[in-house]
Amino acid sequence: MSDKTYRVVGIGNAIVDVLTQCDDSFLDLMGIQKGIMQLVERERGEMLYGAMTERRQAAGGSVANTLAGLGNLGLKTGFIGRVADDALGQFYAKSMNEGGTDFVNAPVASAELPTSRSMIFVSGDGERSMNTYLGISADLGPDDVTDAVAGGTEILFLEGYLYDKPQGKAAFERAAAVCRAAGGQAGIALSDPFCATRHREDFQRLVGELDYVIGNGHEWAALYDCDLETALNRAAKDTRLAVCTRSGDDVLLIRGEERISVPVTRQVPVDATGAGDQFAAGFLYGLATGQPLATCGRMGCVAATEVIGHFGARPETSLADLFRAEGLI
């Protein structure tokens, strides 16, 4: 029996997701690049928010979505993030706590920046076009990381986007060091190809230091600035465990000389939002519960398939029931 407080703790940007559906002509009209995440300034963020109709609001951010999936599976989780003591920040903290994840840092009173939010426009083919105003979440720093939380978890899951600011990088490095010194495992999601390119030197170092790294094919190729097969061959030498998801193709799990290919079930997404986040949830659930590597990968695929079948970034049905139906638990 573990003496840890948490099975999984995540550290990342605490962002309220605001979703709406639209068509491609709306994206063109608003100058929104389809299918990617763009950072926006406060003024543009407010304009895009005002242009949204039939908004749906949820506590989001990549790592927070993964923790929601793990909570769906019944694991005790915590989240290290930063929100302002405003309406959206109070909503965020309450939503996380009610969803079963401890939001360990209180909303910041008298904050200069508001709570972060991402305006997500979902087009008819399920593609998500994200326009993110980082706000206060980008000010997350090492003082937000306590030994009790980072050292009190079996697995730490880190968001690559934190490296975009020096204080986020410091928080990231402190959390990983405290976790691993206390006997936990720490890993990272590469986040997106542009993030992997921006922080190539740091991320290549982390690949060699951390216990697992999750990324898609574009992110791995960007990390090593080469074709995917060459990148994965390098990852096999550099990291303890590399996970590569590929759109419409098998998931690859690489641990030293061991390479496992996990088939995916192809389906047209209703909304691709959260697919990678929920893959991570299923995979980390398998890792936390001591499953064979192939089963971890299959759990990730089942969780991702569930979330792309409906609108929103978090599971709406019991992932445990889906795992049982697949003979995984």
mmCIF file of C-alpha atoms in Angstrom:
data_model
loop_
_atom_site.group_PDB
_atom_site.id
_atom_site.type_symbol
_atom_site.label_atom_id
_atom_site.label_comp_id
_atom_site.label_asym_id
_atom_site.label_seq_id
_atom_site.Cartn_x
_atom_site.Cartn_y
_atom_site.Cartn_z
ATOM 1 C CA MET A 1 0.000 0.000 0.000
ATOM 2 C CA SER A 2 1.469 3.356 -1.026
ATOM 3 C CA ASP A 3 2.050 6.007 1.642
ATOM 4 C CA LYS A 4 1.588 8.778 -0.933
ATOM 5 C CA THR A 5 -1.292 11.275 -0.701
ATOM 6 C CA TYR A 6 -1.903 11.221 -4.461
ATOM 7 C CA ARG A 7 -1.649 8.669 -7.233
ATOM 8 C CA VAL A 8 -1.125 11.403 -9.859
ATOM 9 C CA VAL A 9 -0.412 15.131 -9.540
ATOM 10 C CA GLY A 10 -0.392 17.398 -12.572
ATOM 11 C CA ILE A 11 1.281 20.762 -12.978
ATOM 12 C CA GLY A 12 0.252 23.079 -15.798
ATOM 13 C CA ASN A 13 -1.786 26.011 -16.978
ATOM 14 C CA ALA A 14 -5.161 26.433 -15.261
ATOM 15 C CA ILE A 15 -7.361 27.588 -18.132
ATOM 16 C CA VAL A 16 -11.123 27.904 -18.399
ATOM 17 C CA ASP A 17 -12.178 26.359 -21.717
ATOM 18 C CA VAL A 18 -14.964 28.231 -23.480
ATOM 19 C CA LEU A 19 -16.272 26.179 -26.411
ATOM 20 C CA THR A 20 -18.639 26.910 -29.261
ATOM 21 C CA GLN A 21 -19.370 25.386 -32.658
ATOM 22 C CA CYS A 22 -18.737 27.243 -35.892
ATOM 23 C CA ASP A 23 -18.159 26.769 -39.605
ATOM 24 C CA ASP A 24 -15.016 27.388 -41.644
ATOM 25 C CA SER A 25 -16.312 30.694 -42.989
ATOM 26 C CA PHE A 26 -16.494 32.041 -39.430
ATOM 27 C CA LEU A 27 -12.871 31.040 -38.845
ATOM 28 C CA ASP A 28 -11.835 32.854 -42.016
ATOM 29 C CA LEU A 29 -13.836 35.927 -41.063
ATOM 30 C CA MET A 30 -12.211 36.110 -37.619
ATOM 31 C CA GLY A 31 -8.716 35.345 -38.886
ATOM 32 C CA ILE A 32 -8.481 32.145 -36.861
ATOM 33 C CA GLN A 33 -6.042 29.494 -38.088
ATOM 34 C CA LYS A 34 -7.882 26.192 -38.127
ATOM 35 C CA GLY A 35 -6.816 23.248 -36.015
ATOM 36 C CA ILE A 36 -4.044 24.783 -33.922
ATOM 37 C CA MET A 37 -3.578 26.571 -30.622
ATOM 38 C CA GLN A 38 -2.769 30.273 -30.866
ATOM 39 C CA LEU A 39 -1.835 32.553 -27.983
ATOM 40 C CA VAL A 40 -3.762 35.827 -28.014
ATOM 41 C CA GLU A 41 -3.505 39.075 -26.132
ATOM 42 C CA ARG A 42 -6.176 40.187 -23.684
ATOM 43 C CA GLU A 43 -7.976 42.539 -26.101
ATOM 44 C CA ARG A 44 -8.316 39.921 -28.853
ATOM 45 C CA GLY A 45 -9.347 37.328 -26.307
ATOM 46 C CA GLU A 46 -12.190 39.545 -25.134
ATOM 47 C CA MET A 47 -13.258 40.191 -28.750
ATOM 48 C CA LEU A 48 -13.332 36.483 -29.589
ATOM 49 C CA TYR A 49 -15.210 35.697 -26.392
ATOM 50 C CA GLY A 50 -17.843 38.252 -27.356
ATOM 51 C CA ALA A 51 -18.183 36.668 -30.814
ATOM 52 C CA MET A 52 -18.993 33.242 -29.394
ATOM 53 C CA THR A 53 -22.580 31.977 -29.303
ATOM 54 C CA GLU A 54 -23.982 29.129 -27.214
ATOM 55 C CA ARG A 55 -20.870 28.997 -25.076
ATOM 56 C CA ARG A 56 -20.018 25.939 -23.013
ATOM 57 C CA GLN A 57 -17.636 26.544 -20.123
ATOM 58 C CA ALA A 58 -15.401 24.026 -18.349
ATOM 59 C CA ALA A 59 -12.270 23.941 -16.223
ATOM 60 C CA GLY A 60 -9.612 23.094 -18.766
ATOM 61 C CA GLY A 61 -5.989 23.147 -19.688
ATOM 62 C CA SER A 62 -4.278 20.050 -21.023
ATOM 63 C CA VAL A 63 -3.080 18.576 -17.726
ATOM 64 C CA ALA A 64 -6.334 19.426 -15.946
ATOM 65 C CA ASN A 65 -8.261 17.513 -18.616
ATOM 66 C CA THR A 66 -6.007 14.507 -18.055
ATOM 67 C CA LEU A 67 -6.605 14.687 -14.306
ATOM 68 C CA ALA A 68 -10.352 14.765 -14.934
ATOM 69 C CA GLY A 69 -10.002 11.506 -16.854
ATOM 70 C CA LEU A 70 -8.034 9.961 -14.012
ATOM 71 C CA GLY A 71 -10.689 11.143 -11.557
ATOM 72 C CA ASN A 72 -13.295 9.437 -13.758
ATOM 73 C CA LEU A 73 -11.268 6.268 -13.175
ATOM 74 C CA GLY A 74 -11.268 6.758 -9.422
ATOM 75 C CA LEU A 75 -7.659 7.762 -8.773
ATOM 76 C CA LYS A 76 -6.791 10.381 -6.136
ATOM 77 C CA THR A 77 -5.336 13.367 -7.992
ATOM 78 C CA GLY A 78 -4.079 16.878 -7.335
ATOM 79 C CA PHE A 79 -3.400 19.874 -9.558
ATOM 80 C CA ILE A 80 -0.745 22.569 -9.160
ATOM 81 C CA GLY A 81 -2.026 25.639 -11.009
ATOM 82 C CA ARG A 82 -2.683 29.340 -10.607
ATOM 83 C CA VAL A 83 -5.971 31.280 -10.943
ATOM 84 C CA ALA A 84 -7.137 34.738 -9.875
ATOM 85 C CA ASP A 85 -9.792 35.259 -7.222
ATOM 86 C CA ASP A 86 -12.335 36.333 -9.837
ATOM 87 C CA ALA A 87 -15.508 34.687 -11.136
ATOM 88 C CA LEU A 88 -13.680 32.405 -13.585
ATOM 89 C CA GLY A 89 -11.004 31.535 -11.021
ATOM 90 C CA GLN A 90 -13.583 30.622 -8.389
ATOM 91 C CA PHE A 91 -15.430 28.560 -10.997
ATOM 92 C CA TYR A 92 -12.207 26.788 -11.927
ATOM 93 C CA ALA A 93 -11.172 25.859 -8.385
ATOM 94 C CA LYS A 94 -14.683 24.717 -7.476
ATOM 95 C CA SER A 95 -15.041 22.684 -10.648
ATOM 96 C CA MET A 96 -11.744 20.877 -10.107
ATOM 97 C CA ASN A 97 -12.531 20.086 -6.485
ATOM 98 C CA GLU A 98 -16.030 18.883 -7.317
ATOM 99 C CA GLY A 99 -14.571 16.692 -10.052
ATOM 100 C CA GLY A 100 -12.406 14.867 -7.518
ATOM 101 C CA THR A 101 -9.079 16.647 -8.102
ATOM 102 C CA ASP A 102 -7.620 18.741 -5.293
ATOM 103 C CA PHE A 103 -6.886 22.241 -6.567
ATOM 104 C CA VAL A 104 -4.030 22.727 -4.148
ATOM 105 C CA ASN A 105 -3.361 26.477 -4.522
ATOM 106 C CA ALA A 106 -6.000 28.992 -3.417
ATOM 107 C CA PRO A 107 -7.135 31.624 -5.979
ATOM 108 C CA VAL A 108 -4.864 34.679 -5.818
ATOM 109 C CA ALA A 109 -6.539 37.710 -4.235
ATOM 110 C CA SER A 110 -5.944 41.161 -5.807
ATOM 111 C CA ALA A 111 -4.194 39.614 -8.804
ATOM 112 C CA GLU A 112 -3.106 41.974 -11.575
ATOM 113 C CA LEU A 113 -4.022 39.487 -14.306
ATOM 114 C CA PRO A 114 -7.347 37.669 -14.685
ATOM 115 C CA THR A 115 -7.873 33.920 -14.798
ATOM 116 C CA SER A 116 -6.716 32.368 -18.050
ATOM 117 C CA ARG A 117 -9.224 31.301 -20.676
ATOM 118 C CA SER A 118 -9.177 29.558 -24.061
ATOM 119 C CA MET A 119 -11.787 30.295 -26.711
ATOM 120 C CA ILE A 120 -12.213 27.018 -28.610
ATOM 121 C CA PHE A 121 -14.057 27.005 -31.932
ATOM 122 C CA VAL A 122 -15.095 23.506 -33.026
ATOM 123 C CA SER A 123 -15.802 23.146 -36.749
ATOM 124 C CA GLY A 124 -18.027 20.591 -38.453
ATOM 125 C CA ASP A 125 -15.198 18.100 -39.004
ATOM 126 C CA GLY A 126 -14.373 18.050 -35.284
ATOM 127 C CA GLU A 127 -11.216 20.164 -35.590
ATOM 128 C CA ARG A 128 -10.571 22.505 -32.678
ATOM 129 C CA SER A 129 -9.162 25.985 -33.183
ATOM 130 C CA MET A 130 -7.930 27.259 -29.843
ATOM 131 C CA ASN A 131 -7.274 30.898 -29.007
ATOM 132 C CA THR A 132 -5.722 31.081 -25.572
ATOM 133 C CA TYR A 133 -5.205 34.095 -23.338
ATOM 134 C CA LEU A 134 -2.784 32.901 -20.684
ATOM 135 C CA GLY A 135 -3.496 35.505 -18.008
ATOM 136 C CA ILE A 136 -2.387 34.593 -14.506
ATOM 137 C CA SER A 137 -1.681 30.919 -15.192
ATOM 138 C CA ALA A 138 1.524 31.907 -16.966
ATOM 139 C CA ASP A 139 2.800 33.367 -13.669
ATOM 140 C CA LEU A 140 2.960 29.932 -12.024
ATOM 141 C CA GLY A 141 6.317 29.694 -10.281
ATOM 142 C CA PRO A 142 8.384 27.577 -7.895
ATOM 143 C CA ASP A 143 6.689 29.117 -4.855
ATOM 144 C CA ASP A 144 3.446 27.487 -6.014
ATOM 145 C CA VAL A 145 5.050 24.040 -5.678
ATOM 146 C CA THR A 146 5.114 22.566 -2.169
ATOM 147 C CA ASP A 147 7.140 19.574 -1.034
ATOM 148 C CA ALA A 148 3.994 18.041 0.463
ATOM 149 C CA VAL A 149 2.227 17.916 -2.927
ATOM 150 C CA ALA A 150 5.114 17.282 -5.342
ATOM 151 C CA GLY A 151 6.715 14.783 -2.983
ATOM 152 C CA GLY A 152 3.395 13.234 -2.026
ATOM 153 C CA THR A 153 2.506 11.705 -5.375
ATOM 154 C CA GLU A 154 3.371 8.444 -7.073
ATOM 155 C CA ILE A 155 3.339 10.018 -10.541
ATOM 156 C CA LEU A 156 3.872 13.633 -11.605
ATOM 157 C CA PHE A 157 2.596 14.784 -15.005
ATOM 158 C CA LEU A 158 4.110 17.965 -16.418
ATOM 159 C CA GLU A 159 2.899 20.248 -19.199
ATOM 160 C CA GLY A 160 5.504 21.385 -21.717
ATOM 161 C CA TYR A 161 3.829 24.769 -22.212
ATOM 162 C CA LEU A 162 5.123 25.807 -18.768
ATOM 163 C CA TYR A 163 8.555 26.274 -20.297
ATOM 164 C CA ASP A 164 7.334 29.355 -22.159
ATOM 165 C CA LYS A 165 8.143 31.519 -19.113
ATOM 166 C CA PRO A 166 11.200 31.330 -16.828
ATOM 167 C CA GLN A 167 9.124 31.045 -13.645
ATOM 168 C CA GLY A 168 7.075 28.225 -15.169
ATOM 169 C CA LYS A 169 10.277 26.429 -16.096
ATOM 170 C CA ALA A 170 11.516 26.836 -12.513
ATOM 171 C CA ALA A 171 8.226 25.474 -11.137
ATOM 172 C CA PHE A 172 8.430 22.533 -13.501
ATOM 173 C CA GLU A 173 12.019 21.693 -12.581
ATOM 174 C CA ARG A 174 11.348 22.004 -8.844
ATOM 175 C CA ALA A 175 8.251 19.793 -8.986
ATOM 176 C CA ALA A 176 10.066 17.081 -10.942
ATOM 177 C CA ALA A 177 13.096 17.141 -8.639
ATOM 178 C CA VAL A 178 11.002 16.933 -5.452
ATOM 179 C CA CYS A 179 8.831 14.135 -6.864
ATOM 180 C CA ARG A 180 11.724 11.966 -8.008
ATOM 181 C CA ALA A 181 13.730 12.575 -4.808
ATOM 182 C CA ALA A 182 10.733 11.222 -2.874
ATOM 183 C CA GLY A 183 10.628 8.071 -5.000
ATOM 184 C CA GLY A 184 7.940 9.122 -7.489
ATOM 185 C CA GLN A 185 7.947 9.044 -11.285
ATOM 186 C CA ALA A 186 7.883 12.287 -13.280
ATOM 187 C CA GLY A 187 7.095 12.732 -16.953
ATOM 188 C CA ILE A 188 6.173 15.344 -19.522
ATOM 189 C CA ALA A 189 3.760 15.932 -22.383
ATOM 190 C CA LEU A 190 5.559 17.669 -25.253
ATOM 191 C CA SER A 191 2.394 19.805 -25.756
ATOM 192 C CA ASP A 192 2.763 20.798 -29.436
ATOM 193 C CA PRO A 193 5.398 20.888 -32.208
ATOM 194 C CA PHE A 194 6.018 24.618 -31.794
ATOM 195 C CA CYS A 195 6.574 24.120 -28.065
ATOM 196 C CA ALA A 196 8.996 21.259 -28.741
ATOM 197 C CA THR A 197 10.869 23.459 -31.245
ATOM 198 C CA ARG A 198 11.021 26.496 -28.937
ATOM 199 C CA HIS A 199 12.469 24.447 -26.091
ATOM 200 C CA ARG A 200 14.373 21.815 -28.037
ATOM 201 C CA GLU A 201 17.556 21.950 -25.966
ATOM 202 C CA ASP A 202 15.740 21.810 -22.614
ATOM 203 C CA PHE A 203 13.306 19.122 -23.761
ATOM 204 C CA GLN A 204 16.055 16.912 -25.156
ATOM 205 C CA ARG A 205 17.719 17.125 -21.740
ATOM 206 C CA LEU A 206 14.439 16.291 -19.989
ATOM 207 C CA VAL A 207 13.864 13.286 -22.244
ATOM 208 C CA GLY A 208 17.009 11.817 -20.727
ATOM 209 C CA GLU A 209 16.149 12.732 -17.152
ATOM 210 C CA LEU A 210 12.440 11.965 -16.742
ATOM 211 C CA ASP A 211 10.682 8.628 -16.397
ATOM 212 C CA TYR A 212 8.318 8.934 -19.373
ATOM 213 C CA VAL A 213 7.622 11.327 -22.254
ATOM 214 C CA ILE A 214 4.354 11.521 -24.224
ATOM 215 C CA GLY A 215 4.081 13.200 -27.621
ATOM 216 C CA ASN A 216 2.534 12.811 -31.045
ATOM 217 C CA GLY A 217 4.493 12.146 -34.214
ATOM 218 C CA HIS A 218 4.790 15.827 -35.145
ATOM 219 C CA GLU A 219 6.070 16.703 -31.663
ATOM 220 C CA TRP A 220 8.720 13.976 -31.619
ATOM 221 C CA ALA A 221 9.924 14.966 -35.097
ATOM 222 C CA ALA A 222 10.078 18.622 -34.038
ATOM 223 C CA LEU A 223 11.949 17.748 -30.851
ATOM 224 C CA TYR A 224 14.811 16.156 -32.775
ATOM 225 C CA ASP A 225 14.398 18.238 -35.963
ATOM 226 C CA CYS A 226 14.305 15.187 -38.237
ATOM 227 C CA ASP A 227 11.928 12.577 -39.664
ATOM 228 C CA LEU A 228 9.795 10.606 -37.203
ATOM 229 C CA GLU A 229 11.564 7.243 -37.482
ATOM 230 C CA THR A 230 14.948 8.834 -36.821
ATOM 231 C CA ALA A 231 13.462 10.801 -33.926
ATOM 232 C CA LEU A 232 12.005 7.667 -32.326
ATOM 233 C CA ASN A 233 15.303 5.822 -32.716
ATOM 234 C CA ARG A 234 16.986 8.649 -30.847
ATOM 235 C CA ALA A 235 14.237 8.666 -28.212
ATOM 236 C CA ALA A 236 14.744 4.928 -27.669
ATOM 237 C CA LYS A 237 18.350 5.648 -26.689
ATOM 238 C CA ASP A 238 17.656 8.792 -24.672
ATOM 239 C CA THR A 239 14.559 8.136 -22.561
ATOM 240 C CA ARG A 240 13.314 5.468 -20.172
ATOM 241 C CA LEU A 241 9.877 5.347 -21.822
ATOM 242 C CA ALA A 242 8.742 7.161 -24.969
ATOM 243 C CA VAL A 243 5.098 7.234 -26.067
ATOM 244 C CA CYS A 244 4.192 8.330 -29.590
ATOM 245 C CA THR A 245 0.612 8.811 -30.787
ATOM 246 C CA ARG A 246 -0.008 9.157 -34.531
ATOM 247 C CA SER A 247 -3.249 10.376 -36.081
ATOM 248 C CA GLY A 248 -5.117 7.403 -37.521
ATOM 249 C CA ASP A 249 -2.180 5.043 -36.960
ATOM 250 C CA ASP A 250 -0.886 2.732 -34.235
ATOM 251 C CA VAL A 251 0.440 4.144 -30.971
ATOM 252 C CA LEU A 252 4.098 3.303 -30.350
ATOM 253 C CA LEU A 253 5.491 2.586 -26.883
ATOM 254 C CA ILE A 254 9.280 2.447 -26.710
ATOM 255 C CA ARG A 255 11.325 1.297 -23.714
ATOM 256 C CA GLY A 256 14.934 0.546 -24.577
ATOM 257 C CA GLU A 257 14.977 -2.264 -27.129
ATOM 258 C CA GLU A 258 11.275 -2.946 -26.541
ATOM 259 C CA ARG A 259 8.887 -1.415 -29.085
ATOM 260 C CA ILE A 260 5.166 -2.083 -28.775
ATOM 261 C CA SER A 261 2.591 -1.106 -31.405
ATOM 262 C CA VAL A 262 -0.938 -0.565 -30.114
ATOM 263 C CA PRO A 263 -3.723 -0.463 -32.748
ATOM 264 C CA VAL A 264 -6.259 2.353 -32.673
ATOM 265 C CA THR A 265 -9.942 2.305 -33.573
ATOM 266 C CA ARG A 266 -10.492 4.777 -36.389
ATOM 267 C CA GLN A 267 -13.566 7.000 -36.207
ATOM 268 C CA VAL A 268 -14.584 10.441 -37.428
ATOM 269 C CA PRO A 269 -14.425 12.744 -34.405
ATOM 270 C CA VAL A 270 -17.365 14.792 -33.225
ATOM 271 C CA ASP A 271 -14.856 17.016 -31.440
ATOM 272 C CA ALA A 272 -11.121 16.290 -31.322
ATOM 273 C CA THR A 273 -10.696 18.477 -28.225
ATOM 274 C CA GLY A 274 -9.020 16.504 -25.457
ATOM 275 C CA ALA A 275 -8.032 13.423 -27.472
ATOM 276 C CA GLY A 276 -4.379 13.647 -26.455
ATOM 277 C CA ASP A 277 -5.282 14.634 -22.894
ATOM 278 C CA GLN A 278 -7.507 11.588 -22.435
ATOM 279 C CA PHE A 279 -4.994 9.287 -24.078
ATOM 280 C CA ALA A 280 -2.613 10.465 -21.355
ATOM 281 C CA ALA A 281 -5.275 9.768 -18.698
ATOM 282 C CA GLY A 282 -5.755 6.175 -19.825
ATOM 283 C CA PHE A 283 -2.042 5.607 -20.217
ATOM 284 C CA LEU A 284 -1.208 7.059 -16.783
ATOM 285 C CA TYR A 285 -3.980 5.017 -15.178
ATOM 286 C CA GLY A 286 -2.332 1.893 -16.536
ATOM 287 C CA LEU A 287 1.083 3.080 -15.351
ATOM 288 C CA ALA A 288 -0.245 3.921 -11.872
ATOM 289 C CA THR A 289 -1.959 0.560 -11.486
ATOM 290 C CA GLY A 290 0.994 -1.512 -12.680
ATOM 291 C CA GLN A 291 -0.416 -2.699 -16.005
ATOM 292 C CA PRO A 292 1.750 -4.144 -18.790
ATOM 293 C CA LEU A 293 2.964 -1.525 -21.217
ATOM 294 C CA ALA A 294 0.707 -2.713 -24.053
ATOM 295 C CA THR A 295 -2.320 -2.479 -21.742
ATOM 296 C CA CYS A 296 -1.337 1.074 -20.748
ATOM 297 C CA GLY A 297 -1.324 2.029 -24.418
ATOM 298 C CA ARG A 298 -4.645 0.330 -25.095
ATOM 299 C CA MET A 299 -6.225 2.114 -22.127
ATOM 300 C CA GLY A 300 -5.026 5.402 -23.567
ATOM 301 C CA CYS A 301 -6.608 4.590 -26.937
ATOM 302 C CA VAL A 302 -9.958 3.632 -25.377
ATOM 303 C CA ALA A 303 -10.062 6.851 -23.343
ATOM 304 C CA ALA A 304 -9.193 8.965 -26.401
ATOM 305 C CA THR A 305 -11.873 7.223 -28.484
ATOM 306 C CA GLU A 306 -14.491 8.018 -25.847
ATOM 307 C CA VAL A 307 -13.741 11.735 -25.733
ATOM 308 C CA ILE A 308 -13.697 12.352 -29.495
ATOM 309 C CA GLY A 309 -17.194 10.853 -29.726
ATOM 310 C CA HIS A 310 -18.845 13.878 -28.105
ATOM 311 C CA PHE A 311 -18.515 17.626 -27.639
ATOM 312 C CA GLY A 312 -16.029 18.601 -24.906
ATOM 313 C CA ALA A 313 -12.607 17.591 -23.620
ATOM 314 C CA ARG A 314 -13.556 15.291 -20.746
ATOM 315 C CA PRO A 315 -15.140 11.821 -20.588
ATOM 316 C CA GLU A 316 -18.904 11.621 -20.257
ATOM 317 C CA THR A 317 -19.155 7.893 -19.566
ATOM 318 C CA SER A 318 -17.341 5.572 -17.170
ATOM 319 C CA LEU A 319 -13.897 4.817 -18.565
ATOM 320 C CA ALA A 320 -13.643 1.882 -16.159
ATOM 321 C CA ASP A 321 -16.749 0.350 -17.756
ATOM 322 C CA LEU A 322 -15.185 0.799 -21.195
ATOM 323 C CA PHE A 323 -11.969 -0.823 -19.991
ATOM 324 C CA ARG A 324 -13.943 -3.776 -18.632
ATOM 325 C CA ALA A 325 -15.787 -4.136 -21.924
ATOM 326 C CA GLU A 326 -12.396 -4.364 -23.663
ATOM 327 C CA GLY A 327 -11.096 -6.892 -21.147
ATOM 328 C CA LEU A 328 -8.467 -4.490 -19.829
ATOM 329 C CA ILE A 329 -9.535 -4.660 -16.171
#
